[in-house]
């Protein structure tokens, strides 16, 4: 459990100020602690599945588009740590058929396909534009962003279910 606490603290620090540079040690710590957590406890992929799902859900539901690049990096770090753990465990079928791996792939696919969410910004009025027109534009941009988030979430769920179904014959509890 202390590894999870330290890993969560690193994750919190990474999400706290997403655009601060010079946090290389924090990224290495996050990766190393995630790897150590996966290697040390057999049920850790399920805890990390919940952690990654919570972060991704907050990103989508609360419209935190400012953390998109950090979220992509966090997913990459999860994948690196999981790949290293698979190597250390000599290709453990438990890790290779883990829902956590399927989820990481689904998130990567959804974030790669839905690139419009990172380019859509709301328009603020500068006082010189007619208020009704600016309000309509702001609402339409907000609705488009929300629809993009819904589409991204649905793509992630669909990819997860497809991968899980495709790997169901390999995922045995025996």
XYZ file of C-alpha atoms in Angstrom:
174
model
C 0.000 0.000 0.000
C 2.832 2.518 0.618
C 3.871 2.126 -3.035
C 0.361 3.045 -4.109
C 0.355 6.079 -1.815
C 3.648 7.339 -3.192
C 2.552 6.633 -6.774
C -0.721 8.476 -6.194
C 1.160 11.415 -4.685
C 3.364 11.592 -7.805
C 0.269 11.395 -9.982
C -1.398 14.173 -8.017
C 1.707 16.375 -8.355
C 1.769 15.752 -12.113
C -1.892 16.709 -12.473
C -1.684 19.688 -10.117
C 0.198 21.930 -12.535
C 0.134 20.252 -15.929
C 2.269 22.767 -17.841
C 5.198 23.151 -15.450
C 8.469 22.116 -17.032
C 11.432 20.482 -15.337
C 9.602 17.643 -13.624
C 11.683 14.848 -15.073
C 12.416 13.305 -11.679
C 8.711 13.276 -10.861
C 7.947 11.424 -14.118
C 10.685 8.878 -13.413
C 9.380 8.423 -9.884
C 5.838 7.902 -11.150
C 7.021 5.313 -13.671
C 9.242 3.473 -11.163
C 6.587 3.425 -8.444
C 3.937 2.207 -10.886
C 6.299 -0.561 -12.026
C 7.146 -1.527 -8.439
C 3.464 -1.566 -7.512
C 2.581 -3.837 -10.451
C 5.451 -6.209 -9.688
C 4.829 -6.362 -5.939
C 1.118 -7.179 -5.834
C -0.867 -9.432 -8.142
C -4.059 -7.382 -7.878
C -2.399 -4.043 -8.623
C -3.605 -3.912 -12.258
C -7.165 -3.725 -10.959
C -6.338 -0.834 -8.633
C -4.518 0.955 -11.451
C -7.506 0.264 -13.701
C -9.688 2.173 -11.242
C -7.132 4.957 -10.910
C -6.768 5.443 -14.672
C -10.539 5.251 -15.176
C -11.097 7.913 -12.531
C -8.591 10.288 -14.116
C -9.946 9.720 -17.615
C -13.544 10.153 -16.423
C -12.754 13.419 -14.664
C -10.992 14.629 -17.815
C -14.052 13.833 -19.947
C -16.917 14.722 -17.612
C -15.456 17.895 -16.094
C -14.020 19.151 -19.414
C -10.434 19.471 -18.163
C -8.961 19.835 -21.631
C -5.887 21.512 -20.136
C -4.668 18.184 -18.760
C -4.978 16.298 -22.062
C -1.239 16.262 -22.792
C -0.431 15.230 -19.219
C -3.109 12.530 -19.373
C -1.598 11.169 -22.600
C 1.807 11.104 -20.911
C 0.372 9.356 -17.845
C -1.193 6.686 -20.059
C 2.166 6.243 -21.783
C 3.896 5.889 -18.410
C 1.338 3.304 -17.314
C 2.023 1.376 -20.529
C 5.798 1.532 -20.057
C 5.533 0.327 -16.466
C 3.166 -2.479 -17.454
C 5.442 -3.567 -20.329
C 8.443 -3.642 -17.985
C 6.438 -5.680 -15.460
C 5.458 -8.151 -18.183
C 9.140 -8.555 -19.059
C 10.132 -9.050 -15.431
C 7.364 -11.609 -14.982
C 8.524 -13.422 -18.151
C 5.381 -12.688 -20.162
C 2.864 -13.412 -17.440
C -0.500 -14.268 -19.011
C -2.119 -12.661 -15.979
C -0.678 -9.280 -16.956
C -1.089 -9.802 -20.701
C -4.807 -10.495 -20.325
C -5.347 -7.844 -17.667
C -8.254 -5.421 -18.178
C -5.757 -2.678 -17.307
C -3.811 -3.384 -20.503
C -7.018 -3.429 -22.542
C -8.052 -0.136 -20.979
C -4.726 1.538 -21.764
C -5.030 0.486 -25.398
C -8.624 1.740 -25.520
C -7.637 5.119 -24.045
C -4.756 5.495 -26.510
C -7.016 4.677 -29.463
C -9.791 7.011 -28.288
C -7.407 9.892 -27.641
C -5.690 9.352 -30.994
C -8.962 9.251 -32.916
C -10.563 12.178 -31.085
C -7.989 14.852 -31.756
C -10.657 17.527 -32.218
C -11.086 17.821 -28.434
C -7.650 19.351 -27.994
C -8.208 22.004 -30.664
C -11.695 23.171 -29.696
C -11.631 26.148 -27.359
C -14.451 28.302 -26.095
C -14.697 31.849 -27.424
C -14.832 34.640 -24.881
C -16.425 37.969 -25.661
C -14.233 41.040 -25.700
C -17.070 43.487 -25.064
C -17.141 44.802 -28.652
C -19.187 41.922 -30.074
C -22.936 41.667 -29.823
C -23.726 39.707 -26.650
C -26.324 37.377 -28.179
C -24.035 36.307 -31.005
C -21.130 35.686 -28.625
C -23.359 33.780 -26.218
C -24.655 31.595 -29.045
C -21.095 30.937 -30.233
C -19.951 30.065 -26.717
C -22.872 27.680 -26.195
C -22.357 26.021 -29.568
C -18.639 25.543 -28.857
C -19.469 24.108 -25.443
C -22.011 21.693 -26.950
C -19.539 20.603 -29.626
C -16.866 20.003 -26.977
C -19.270 17.968 -24.859
C -20.339 15.877 -27.871
C -16.662 15.297 -28.632
C -16.085 14.080 -25.078
C -19.085 11.751 -25.294
C -17.790 10.367 -28.598
C -14.313 9.888 -27.138
C -15.710 8.052 -24.128
C -17.897 5.825 -26.293
C -14.947 4.985 -28.547
C -12.857 4.045 -25.502
C -15.621 1.783 -24.172
C -16.183 0.158 -27.578
C -12.462 -0.511 -28.111
C -12.141 -1.910 -24.584
C -15.062 -4.287 -25.135
C -13.743 -5.385 -28.532
C -10.281 -6.154 -27.153
C -11.754 -7.931 -24.142
C -13.979 -10.042 -26.367
C -11.093 -10.852 -28.732
C -8.841 -11.932 -25.864
C -11.529 -13.776 -23.888
C -10.333 -17.182 -25.077
C -6.810 -16.450 -23.805
C -7.903 -15.047 -20.431
C -8.403 -18.136 -18.302
C -8.305 -18.328 -14.553
C -6.747 -21.825 -14.619
